Short mmCIF file of C-alpha atoms and ligand atoms in Angstrom, two decimals:
data_model
loop_
_atom_site.label_atom_id
_atom_site.label_comp_id
_atom_site.label_asym_id
_atom_site.label_seq_id
_atom_site.Cartn_x
_atom_site.Cartn_y
_atom_site.Cartn_z
CA MET A 1 4.97 -20.33 28.51
CA TRP A 2 4.11 -18.57 25.83
CA GLU A 3 3.89 -17.90 22.18
CA LEU A 4 3.90 -14.41 20.70
CA THR A 5 3.64 -13.80 17.07
CA PHE A 6 4.47 -10.73 14.45
CA PRO A 7 4.81 -10.54 10.70
CA ARG A 8 8.34 -11.73 9.77
CA THR A 9 9.15 -8.03 8.18
CA VAL A 10 7.65 -4.12 8.55
CA VAL A 11 8.13 -1.80 6.52
CA ILE A 12 7.58 1.78 7.97
CA GLY A 13 8.30 5.45 6.05
CA GLU A 14 8.14 7.09 3.50
CA ASP A 15 7.83 5.48 0.15
CA ALA A 16 7.77 1.99 2.86
CA LEU A 17 5.37 1.21 -0.70
CA SER A 18 8.23 0.48 -3.16
CA TYR A 19 9.71 -2.93 -0.97
CA LEU A 20 7.19 -4.22 -3.05
CA LYS A 21 10.14 -3.97 -5.99
CA THR A 22 11.85 -6.56 -3.85
CA ILE A 23 10.35 -9.15 -3.48
CA GLU A 24 10.20 -12.05 -5.50
CA GLY A 25 7.71 -14.51 -7.35
CA LYS A 26 5.12 -15.37 -10.14
CA ARG A 27 2.14 -13.61 -9.42
CA ALA A 28 0.00 -11.69 -7.38
CA LEU A 29 -3.37 -11.50 -5.72
CA ILE A 30 -4.23 -8.15 -4.80
CA VAL A 31 -7.62 -8.03 -2.41
CA THR A 32 -8.93 -4.93 -2.28
CA ASP A 33 -12.54 -3.24 -2.88
CA LYS A 34 -13.87 -0.92 -5.13
CA VAL A 35 -12.92 2.12 -3.78
CA ILE A 36 -9.33 1.13 -3.19
CA HIS A 37 -8.97 -0.06 -5.77
CA LYS A 38 -9.80 3.41 -8.24
CA LEU A 39 -7.59 5.14 -6.25
CA ASP A 40 -4.21 5.97 -7.98
CA PHE A 41 -1.82 4.91 -5.94
CA MET A 42 -2.81 0.90 -6.79
CA ALA A 43 -1.09 2.25 -10.64
CA LYS A 44 2.52 2.54 -8.05
CA VAL A 45 1.02 -1.14 -6.78
CA SER A 46 1.20 -2.71 -10.38
CA ASP A 47 3.97 -1.36 -11.25
CA TYR A 48 6.47 -1.51 -8.01
CA LEU A 49 5.17 -5.38 -9.09
CA LYS A 50 5.53 -4.68 -12.97
CA GLU A 51 9.33 -4.36 -11.55
CA ALA A 52 10.01 -7.09 -9.51
CA GLY A 53 8.80 -9.66 -12.04
CA LEU A 54 5.07 -10.32 -11.03
CA VAL A 55 1.94 -10.77 -13.10
CA ALA A 56 -1.10 -8.99 -10.99
CA ARG A 57 -4.79 -9.43 -10.85
CA VAL A 58 -6.99 -8.08 -8.35
CA PHE A 59 -10.35 -8.74 -6.11
CA ASP A 60 -12.07 -5.82 -6.12
CA ASP A 61 -14.99 -7.60 -4.71
CA VAL A 62 -14.33 -6.96 -0.83
CA GLU A 63 -17.34 -5.73 0.61
CA PRO A 64 -16.89 -4.04 4.84
CA GLU A 65 -17.46 -6.66 6.84
CA PRO A 66 -16.85 -9.66 4.41
CA SER A 67 -18.84 -12.56 4.45
CA VAL A 68 -18.08 -16.45 4.17
CA GLU A 69 -19.72 -15.96 0.65
CA THR A 70 -17.04 -13.21 -0.34
CA ILE A 71 -14.62 -14.98 1.61
CA GLU A 72 -15.86 -18.48 -0.93
CA LYS A 73 -16.04 -16.57 -4.15
CA GLY A 74 -12.18 -14.88 -3.57
CA ALA A 75 -11.13 -18.59 -2.88
CA GLU A 76 -12.44 -19.62 -5.84
CA PHE A 77 -10.38 -16.66 -7.98
CA ALA A 78 -7.09 -17.59 -6.58
CA LYS A 79 -7.79 -21.47 -7.09
CA GLU A 80 -8.20 -20.48 -10.95
CA TYR A 81 -5.32 -17.68 -11.28
CA GLY A 82 -3.28 -20.21 -8.57
CA PRO A 83 -1.10 -16.97 -6.93
CA ASP A 84 1.75 -17.26 -5.20
CA TRP A 85 1.22 -13.97 -3.33
CA PHE A 86 -2.08 -12.88 -1.45
CA ILE A 87 -0.97 -8.77 -1.40
CA ALA A 88 -4.20 -7.13 0.80
CA VAL A 89 -5.21 -3.63 0.42
CA GLY A 90 -7.09 -1.65 2.38
CA GLY A 91 -8.40 -1.68 5.67
CA GLY A 92 -9.34 -4.47 8.49
CA SER A 93 -11.58 -5.44 6.05
CA CYS A 94 -9.83 -5.26 3.47
CA MET A 95 -6.60 -8.37 4.91
CA ASP A 96 -9.64 -10.02 6.64
CA ALA A 97 -11.30 -11.63 3.59
CA ALA A 98 -7.52 -11.92 2.08
CA LYS A 99 -6.86 -14.37 5.02
CA ALA A 100 -9.35 -16.05 4.56
CA MET A 101 -9.53 -16.79 0.82
CA TRP A 102 -5.54 -17.68 1.80
CA VAL A 103 -6.53 -20.08 4.00
CA LEU A 104 -9.33 -22.30 1.46
CA TYR A 105 -6.65 -21.53 -1.07
CA GLU A 106 -3.97 -23.42 0.94
CA ASN A 107 -6.41 -25.62 2.28
CA PRO A 108 -9.59 -26.47 -0.12
CA SER A 109 -11.71 -28.73 3.10
CA VAL A 110 -11.81 -26.12 5.63
CA ALA A 111 -14.54 -24.59 6.08
CA VAL A 112 -13.95 -20.67 6.81
CA GLY A 113 -15.49 -20.82 10.59
CA ALA A 114 -13.17 -24.18 11.13
CA ILE A 115 -10.39 -21.38 11.16
CA SER A 116 -9.04 -21.59 14.40
CA PRO A 117 -5.47 -21.93 16.80
CA LEU A 118 -6.08 -25.36 17.62
CA SER A 119 -6.18 -26.62 13.63
CA LYS A 120 -3.27 -27.32 12.18
CA LEU A 121 -3.76 -25.08 8.57
CA GLY A 122 -0.84 -26.03 6.82
CA LEU A 123 -0.35 -22.34 4.94
CA ARG A 124 2.84 -20.76 3.11
CA LYS A 125 3.85 -24.03 1.09
CA LYS A 126 1.84 -21.81 -1.66
CA ALA A 127 1.56 -18.91 -1.98
CA ARG A 128 2.04 -15.12 1.80
CA LEU A 129 0.82 -13.19 2.74
CA ILE A 130 1.32 -8.81 2.38
CA CYS A 131 -0.84 -6.65 4.22
CA ILE A 132 -1.13 -3.32 3.00
CA PRO A 133 -3.41 -1.13 5.70
CA THR A 134 -5.27 2.45 4.00
CA THR A 135 -6.53 3.16 6.75
CA SER A 136 -4.91 3.32 10.71
CA GLY A 137 -7.75 1.31 13.39
CA THR A 138 -7.68 -2.50 12.19
CA GLY A 139 -4.16 -3.56 13.22
CA SER A 140 -5.23 -6.65 10.90
CA ASP A 141 -1.75 -6.25 9.23
CA ALA A 142 -0.26 -7.83 12.13
CA THR A 143 -3.11 -10.08 14.13
CA TRP A 144 -4.02 -13.95 13.91
CA VAL A 145 -7.55 -12.94 13.83
CA THR A 146 -9.85 -12.49 10.80
CA VAL A 147 -14.05 -11.46 11.72
CA ILE A 148 -16.05 -12.39 9.06
CA THR A 149 -20.12 -12.00 8.73
CA ASN A 150 -22.17 -15.31 8.55
CA VAL A 151 -25.57 -13.00 6.73
CA ASP A 152 -27.79 -15.78 7.62
CA GLU A 153 -27.20 -15.62 11.69
CA LYS A 154 -26.39 -12.13 11.72
CA ARG A 155 -23.05 -13.53 12.82
CA LYS A 156 -19.44 -12.01 13.27
CA MET A 157 -17.62 -15.17 13.49
CA ASP A 158 -13.88 -14.07 14.99
CA LEU A 159 -11.45 -16.32 14.23
CA ALA A 160 -7.70 -16.84 14.85
CA SER A 161 -4.47 -18.38 13.97
CA ARG A 162 -1.32 -17.76 14.45
CA GLU A 163 -0.40 -18.61 10.78
CA ILE A 164 -2.44 -16.59 9.12
CA VAL A 165 -0.26 -13.36 10.27
CA SER A 166 0.71 -11.51 8.13
CA ASP A 167 4.73 -12.30 6.64
CA ILE A 168 5.45 -8.39 5.07
CA SER A 169 2.81 -5.29 7.09
CA ILE A 170 3.66 -2.22 4.16
CA LEU A 171 3.44 0.73 6.94
CA ASP A 172 3.18 4.11 3.98
CA PRO A 173 2.23 6.95 5.46
CA GLU A 174 1.15 8.52 1.60
CA LEU A 175 -2.40 5.94 2.06
CA PRO A 176 -3.80 7.34 5.05
CA LYS A 177 -3.34 10.47 3.92
CA GLY A 178 -6.93 10.09 2.16
CA MET A 179 -9.19 9.08 4.69
CA SER A 180 -11.96 11.39 5.45
CA SER A 181 -12.70 12.45 9.08
CA LYS A 182 -14.73 10.43 10.36
CA LEU A 183 -12.50 7.41 9.57
CA ALA A 184 -9.49 8.80 10.99
CA ALA A 185 -11.76 8.56 14.26
CA GLY A 186 -13.65 5.43 13.88
CA THR A 187 -10.59 3.54 13.27
CA GLY A 188 -8.25 5.00 15.48
CA LEU A 189 -10.57 5.07 18.37
CA ASP A 190 -10.07 1.17 17.21
CA ALA A 191 -6.37 1.55 17.47
CA LEU A 192 -6.71 3.27 21.10
CA ALA A 193 -9.40 0.58 22.08
CA HIS A 194 -6.38 -2.36 21.40
CA GLY A 195 -4.17 -0.67 22.83
CA ILE A 196 -6.79 -0.56 26.38
CA GLU A 197 -8.08 -4.04 26.38
CA GLY A 198 -4.11 -5.37 24.77
CA TYR A 199 -3.07 -4.10 28.21
CA VAL A 200 -5.25 -4.50 31.56
CA SER A 201 -6.02 -8.61 29.57
CA GLN A 202 -5.20 -11.48 31.54
CA TRP A 203 -2.75 -13.16 29.26
CA ARG A 204 -0.79 -10.00 28.70
CA ASN A 205 2.95 -10.34 29.07
CA ASP A 206 6.15 -7.38 28.40
CA PHE A 207 6.32 -7.77 24.68
CA SER A 208 2.01 -6.49 24.35
CA ASP A 209 2.79 -3.59 27.46
CA ALA A 210 4.69 -2.54 26.78
CA LEU A 211 3.52 -2.39 22.49
CA ALA A 212 -0.32 -0.93 24.08
CA ILE A 213 1.79 1.93 26.07
CA GLY A 214 2.93 3.42 22.77
CA ALA A 215 0.33 3.20 20.81
CA ILE A 216 -1.90 4.92 23.88
CA GLN A 217 -0.20 7.96 23.74
CA MET A 218 0.24 8.06 20.12
CA VAL A 219 -3.04 7.62 19.82
CA PHE A 220 -3.65 10.71 22.68
CA LYS A 221 -1.13 13.00 21.70
CA TYR A 222 -2.09 12.08 17.48
CA LEU A 223 -5.99 10.58 17.19
CA PRO A 224 -7.18 14.61 17.28
CA ARG A 225 -4.61 16.38 15.50
CA ALA A 226 -5.39 13.66 12.51
CA TYR A 227 -8.69 13.95 12.81
CA LYS A 228 -8.96 18.47 12.72
CA SER A 229 -6.86 18.51 10.05
CA PRO A 230 -6.90 15.65 7.44
CA GLU A 231 -2.83 17.64 5.73
CA ASP A 232 -1.42 16.61 9.30
CA LYS A 233 1.61 14.46 7.59
CA GLU A 234 2.63 13.58 11.67
CA ALA A 235 -0.32 12.71 13.17
CA LYS A 236 -0.81 10.83 10.32
CA GLU A 237 2.22 9.12 9.71
CA LYS A 238 2.17 8.66 13.53
CA MET A 239 -1.33 6.05 13.80
CA HIS A 240 -0.47 4.73 11.74
CA ASN A 241 2.15 3.29 13.09
CA ALA A 242 0.07 3.22 16.46
CA ALA A 243 -2.50 0.76 15.15
CA THR A 244 -0.30 -2.24 13.88
CA MET A 245 1.97 -1.77 17.67
CA ALA A 246 -1.02 -2.47 18.68
CA GLY A 247 -2.32 -4.30 16.74
CA MET A 248 0.10 -6.39 18.23
CA SER A 249 0.21 -5.67 21.44
CA PHE A 250 -3.78 -7.36 21.46
CA GLY A 251 -2.29 -9.15 18.78
CA ASN A 252 -0.19 -11.43 21.66
CA SER A 253 -2.64 -11.53 24.53
CA ASN A 254 -6.00 -10.17 23.46
CA ALA A 255 -9.00 -7.21 23.11
CA GLY A 256 -11.20 -7.88 25.72
CA VAL A 257 -15.40 -7.09 26.42
CA ALA A 258 -15.89 -3.61 24.50
CA HIS A 259 -14.68 -5.71 21.31
CA SER A 260 -17.63 -9.14 22.45
CA LEU A 261 -20.44 -5.93 22.39
CA GLY A 262 -18.67 -4.61 19.53
CA HIS A 263 -19.66 -6.70 17.09
CA SER A 264 -23.14 -7.99 19.01
CA LEU A 265 -24.63 -4.59 17.90
CA GLY A 266 -22.68 -4.13 14.95
CA ALA A 267 -23.07 -7.22 13.62
CA ILE A 268 -26.71 -6.22 14.19
CA PHE A 269 -27.47 -2.87 13.76
CA HIS A 270 -24.79 -2.76 11.25
CA ILE A 271 -23.09 -0.27 13.15
CA PRO A 272 -18.65 0.78 11.71
CA HIS A 273 -16.91 -1.57 13.77
CA GLY A 274 -14.72 1.09 15.05
CA ARG A 275 -17.60 2.73 16.45
CA SER A 276 -19.35 -0.04 17.72
CA VAL A 277 -16.44 -0.75 20.09
CA SER A 278 -14.72 2.68 21.37
CA LEU A 279 -18.74 3.52 22.25
CA PHE A 280 -18.76 0.90 24.70
CA LEU A 281 -14.38 1.32 26.01
CA PRO A 282 -15.18 3.86 29.53
CA ILE A 283 -18.47 1.76 30.74
CA SER A 284 -16.03 -1.39 29.79
CA ILE A 285 -13.77 0.66 31.98
CA GLU A 286 -15.69 1.41 34.95
CA TYR A 287 -16.86 -2.42 34.87
CA ASP A 288 -13.76 -4.19 35.27
CA ALA A 289 -12.81 -1.72 37.90
CA GLU A 290 -12.40 -4.06 40.85
CA GLN A 291 -10.01 -6.82 39.18
CA ALA A 292 -8.33 -4.94 37.33
CA HIS A 293 -7.71 -0.61 38.67
CA GLU A 294 -4.73 -0.85 38.60
CA ARG A 295 -3.44 -1.41 35.36
CA TYR A 296 -5.48 1.40 34.76
CA ALA A 297 -4.05 3.97 37.21
CA ASN A 298 -1.16 2.50 34.63
CA ILE A 299 -2.48 4.08 31.91
CA ALA A 300 -3.49 6.81 32.66
CA ARG A 301 0.14 8.18 34.41
CA GLU A 302 1.39 7.24 30.79
CA ILE A 303 -0.44 9.53 29.06
CA GLY A 304 0.07 12.54 31.58
CA ILE A 305 -3.00 11.74 34.56
CA LYS A 306 -2.63 12.96 38.00
CA ALA A 307 -4.40 11.03 40.62
CA GLN A 308 -3.60 11.03 43.97
CA SER A 309 -5.15 6.82 44.42
CA ASP A 310 -5.79 4.21 41.16
CA GLU A 311 -9.58 4.64 41.88
CA GLU A 312 -9.01 8.59 41.31
CA ALA A 313 -7.16 8.02 38.49
CA LEU A 314 -9.34 5.05 36.74
CA GLY A 315 -11.93 7.58 37.16
CA LYS A 316 -9.50 9.99 35.04
CA LEU A 317 -9.37 7.42 32.75
CA VAL A 318 -12.93 7.57 31.30
CA GLU A 319 -13.25 11.49 31.23
CA ALA A 320 -10.46 11.30 29.29
CA VAL A 321 -11.48 8.27 27.09
CA ARG A 322 -14.74 9.95 27.04
CA LYS A 323 -13.49 13.85 26.28
CA LEU A 324 -11.62 12.89 23.57
CA ILE A 325 -13.84 9.78 21.76
CA HIS A 326 -16.02 13.36 21.94
CA GLU A 327 -13.19 15.75 20.87
CA VAL A 328 -13.81 13.39 16.77
CA GLY A 329 -16.57 13.88 16.26
CA GLU A 330 -18.10 9.99 17.23
CA PRO A 331 -20.78 9.08 19.95
CA THR A 332 -20.42 8.19 23.31
CA THR A 333 -23.38 6.47 24.23
CA LEU A 334 -26.24 4.20 21.64
CA LYS A 335 -29.05 5.99 21.36
CA GLU A 336 -26.28 9.70 20.78
CA ALA A 337 -25.48 6.94 17.83
CA GLY A 338 -28.94 6.77 16.55
CA ILE A 339 -30.60 3.52 18.05
CA THR A 340 -33.90 4.06 20.50
CA ARG A 341 -34.41 2.77 23.10
CA LYS A 342 -36.96 0.27 21.43
CA ASP A 343 -35.09 -1.21 19.50
CA LEU A 344 -32.21 -1.82 21.90
CA GLU A 345 -34.62 -4.03 24.04
CA ALA A 346 -36.56 -5.77 21.15
CA ARG A 347 -32.72 -7.51 20.08
CA LEU A 348 -31.13 -6.68 23.85
CA ASP A 349 -31.48 -10.96 23.91
CA ASP A 350 -30.04 -11.74 21.49
CA LEU A 351 -27.31 -8.99 21.60
CA ALA A 352 -26.23 -10.31 25.60
CA GLU A 353 -26.42 -14.37 24.52
CA ARG A 354 -23.32 -13.10 21.41
CA VAL A 355 -20.78 -11.64 24.67
CA GLY A 356 -21.15 -14.72 26.93
CA SER A 357 -19.48 -17.14 23.77
CA SER A 358 -17.15 -13.79 21.77
CA ASN A 359 -13.42 -15.25 21.94
CA THR A 360 -12.88 -11.61 22.82
CA SER A 361 -14.74 -11.99 26.47
CA PHE A 362 -12.73 -14.37 28.00
CA ALA A 363 -9.39 -13.10 29.21
CA ASN A 364 -11.25 -9.71 30.27
CA PRO A 365 -10.12 -9.15 33.46
CA ARG A 366 -14.09 -10.16 34.12
CA VAL A 367 -15.85 -11.78 31.91
CA PRO A 368 -19.10 -10.70 31.55
CA ASP A 369 -22.96 -13.47 32.43
CA THR A 370 -25.90 -12.28 30.27
CA GLU A 371 -27.77 -11.09 33.07
CA GLU A 372 -24.24 -8.38 33.15
CA SER A 373 -23.90 -7.99 29.44
CA LYS A 374 -27.53 -6.62 29.01
CA LYS A 375 -26.94 -4.55 31.53
CA LEU A 376 -24.38 -2.79 29.90
CA PHE A 377 -26.21 -2.30 27.35
CA MET A 378 -28.57 -0.33 29.08
CA TYR A 379 -25.84 2.03 30.02
CA ALA A 380 -24.48 2.15 27.30
CA TYR A 381 -27.56 3.12 26.18
CA ASP A 382 -27.84 6.92 27.41
CA GLY A 383 -25.60 6.81 29.77
CA LYS A 384 -27.14 6.21 32.90
CA LYS A 385 -25.29 4.39 35.67
CA VAL A 386 -26.11 1.10 36.69
CA ASP A 387 -24.57 -1.13 39.26
CA PHE A 388 -22.44 -3.76 38.07
ZN1 ZN B 1 -10.46 -4.46 16.78
#
């Protein structure tokens, strides 16, 4: 038996934001960051909520990679205000923060780190969740994952509960238009990683497969366009939808070792999520080659790669992923990303230890031990091939 979880409602297409006019409730708490709070469309959000008869307040203190402290602060704010809707507007950080704040608001006895698929949270007695992504990559609007940083331990906690999947996801193609090319690249590559890792996960299923392949095809087709021409409306809209499709895929299978390695690197060297994951995406495919060559060969064929054997297809897929990463101006080695060998070696034990304990490692086709993780970090450093 395998249980699949999706948002109850996904609103897509032009003017999707105006769906807010139709929601029923009294008080909305908008969870966002200071940059987004100043953007023009936020006035529309307020107007639509007013039209629906709701009052709204804004919590705009969410930082990139939100901390436990921020979640607790937001939950306090919510307890005083008493919202019946949490409305997350922003990238993965804002959506993840809103999910965790909502848990603490409904269930004050739960600590952030205790959010787990095994604990009953009893959500939706006080409020429900709407996610409105403004970037196209994290898929957080569709997943039951929230990544919160424990600042003292420099550790990213990937927490999960089926109860925190949004009730409504609103994918308005106007919102990602304002993204810089750099942000479009980093978040778009994150979506690619979600699709690829969701497709090869040991927990994959027919539903996650179909959504993964659809998302991967769309990223290869539209990400270069969205990167090169920020005004390309079609490319931006397709990437926005692909991100949520990839989220639905890995949310119902799992992410893999590119995410484990990326979370570990990102927490220590403060590298944004999309970049830190995509740095490991090509080598994670090579690492899994023996266990999952058929799956990777399928992906290769679905994006139009011609090959005589699975091995050849897998090799060409690795090349295609590296080419795409370069095409959108992102680094393919840690060295290119500005990390020195000295700094990497100094933190290698710590980095490798975190990979083994990551929630995204254990359903990967192959699960790295500490020594293998070290090799993967060194391989990622300068691209000089190692034997795994
Ligand atoms: Zn990700």
